[in-house]
Amino acid sequence: MTPQPLNRASALLALFVSILWGGNVVALKYGLATFPPFWSAFWRMLSACLAVVLWAKLRGIRILPKGGEWGPFMALSAMFTAQISGLNTGTNWTSAAYAVVLLNSHPVFTNLFAHYFDSEDKLTPRRLFGLFLAFAGIVYVATGRPDASLAPHPGWGNSLMIVSANLLAIRVIYTRRLVQSADPERPVIWQMAFSLPVFLALALASEPLTLKVVDWKPIAAILYQGVLIAGFCFMVWTTLLRKHSAANLSMFGFSVPIFGVAMSAVVFHEELQLNLLLGVALVTAGILIVTRKARAPASEARQ
């Protein structure tokens, strides 16, 4: 089907999804005050998996992997589990504003790695310039010192967020190959399903479950990440990608760090330091340059 031009309704919907994505790390940071990193990952993936399974069922999409898909899906889940582990632990150690900028620099790494693994996705002088700007922004953010009350171990936390962004970039490239022969819902479901026993085992081993009354707000934060981000946003984005070109939609990715930093400032009253603002400007400018007219996979969802 020939892609349709991006109309106002679709553009507003894509912008709305980008705003929700911007709040993903903020919700994660908020929930971590109650749910430790691995318990947070377990409950989030459980709710997200159920949401995407329901979506696939409603659309009549096969859920069980085909014969040759078990191995690739398990490999994808291994990357996913490592990436989410780094994301949750890193966010626990640094501030939400710093975490959201570093995680959402992943399109920069995706473009860099794709140059070596995708023969149709080579770097150009323009994209190299965008990478330079974004990497400069990453350095500014990674070497910053956020509020100690929000970031107990900022150096380690920022480093883990960069590792998580790299793993997310690798996972995006790997998923691009998988969705050439599989509905995007299936790899998304199984990368989460295979991760559930791992996160549960890690949580039981390192984060003993304590029985206590939990306020509705951290539960809402978990559901925001699972049902809204991995469920609703995934469904909306795949629907938009069936109507419009990935190149037109990918331009909205540059706005995610901006929305995330703004939300962190509101929710956590985080001071927007000069190095953070400069880093945001450079990273978003770099993302805008490197993703312009770039391809994005139908199954790419920010985790």
PDB file of C-alpha atoms in Angstrom, residues 27-28 31 35-52 84 191-193 195-196 199-200 218-231 303:
ATOM      1  CA  ALA A  27       7.105   7.283  35.431  1.00  0.00           C
ATOM      2  CA  LEU A  28       9.851   4.686  35.865  1.00  0.00           C
ATOM      3  CA  GLY A  31       7.723   3.968  40.533  1.00  0.00           C
ATOM      4  CA  PHE A  35       9.213  -0.982  43.381  1.00  0.00           C
ATOM      5  CA  PRO A  36      12.956  -1.849  43.153  1.00  0.00           C
ATOM      6  CA  PRO A  37      14.436  -2.124  39.629  1.00  0.00           C
ATOM      7  CA  PHE A  38      13.781  -5.809  38.894  1.00  0.00           C
ATOM      8  CA  TRP A  39      10.332  -5.892  40.502  1.00  0.00           C
ATOM      9  CA  SER A  40       9.513  -2.772  38.507  1.00  0.00           C
ATOM     10  CA  ALA A  41      10.642  -4.509  35.311  1.00  0.00           C
ATOM     11  CA  PHE A  42       8.644  -7.652  36.112  1.00  0.00           C
ATOM     12  CA  TRP A  43       5.335  -5.902  36.815  1.00  0.00           C
ATOM     13  CA  ARG A  44       5.771  -3.541  33.899  1.00  0.00           C
ATOM     14  CA  MET A  45       6.489  -6.329  31.397  1.00  0.00           C
ATOM     15  CA  LEU A  46       3.650  -8.452  32.724  1.00  0.00           C
ATOM     16  CA  SER A  47       1.111  -5.668  32.163  1.00  0.00           C
ATOM     17  CA  ALA A  48       2.665  -4.736  28.809  1.00  0.00           C
ATOM     18  CA  CYS A  49       2.706  -8.326  27.564  1.00  0.00           C
ATOM     19  CA  LEU A  50      -0.966  -8.793  28.428  1.00  0.00           C
ATOM     20  CA  ALA A  51      -1.860  -5.537  26.648  1.00  0.00           C
ATOM     21  CA  VAL A  52      -0.064  -6.466  23.408  1.00  0.00           C
ATOM     22  CA  ILE A  84      15.757  -3.014  30.546  1.00  0.00           C
ATOM     23  CA  GLN A 191      10.840 -10.405  23.975  1.00  0.00           C
ATOM     24  CA  MET A 192       8.759  -9.509  27.040  1.00  0.00           C
ATOM     25  CA  ALA A 193       7.406 -13.006  27.739  1.00  0.00           C
ATOM     26  CA  SER A 195      12.116 -11.808  30.090  1.00  0.00           C
ATOM     27  CA  LEU A 196       9.447 -12.349  32.769  1.00  0.00           C
ATOM     28  CA  PHE A 199      13.168 -10.536  36.018  1.00  0.00           C
ATOM     29  CA  LEU A 200      11.176 -12.520  38.588  1.00  0.00           C
ATOM     30  CA  PRO A 218       3.371   3.935  41.968  1.00  0.00           C
ATOM     31  CA  ILE A 219       0.922   1.352  40.617  1.00  0.00           C
ATOM     32  CA  ALA A 220      -0.274   3.950  38.110  1.00  0.00           C
ATOM     33  CA  ALA A 221       3.381   4.579  37.181  1.00  0.00           C
ATOM     34  CA  ILE A 222       3.842   0.857  36.429  1.00  0.00           C
ATOM     35  CA  LEU A 223       0.650   0.740  34.351  1.00  0.00           C
ATOM     36  CA  TYR A 224       1.722   3.909  32.529  1.00  0.00           C
ATOM     37  CA  GLN A 225       4.930   2.199  31.418  1.00  0.00           C
ATOM     38  CA  GLY A 226       3.278  -1.123  30.636  1.00  0.00           C
ATOM     39  CA  VAL A 227      -0.232  -0.493  29.336  1.00  0.00           C
ATOM     40  CA  LEU A 228       0.214   3.037  27.959  1.00  0.00           C
ATOM     41  CA  ILE A 229       3.787   2.936  26.629  1.00  0.00           C
ATOM     42  CA  ALA A 230       4.309  -0.688  25.589  1.00  0.00           C
ATOM     43  CA  GLY A 231       0.608  -1.248  24.880  1.00  0.00           C
ATOM     44  CA  GLN A 303      11.174   0.874  26.359  1.00  0.00           C
TER      45      GLN A 303
END
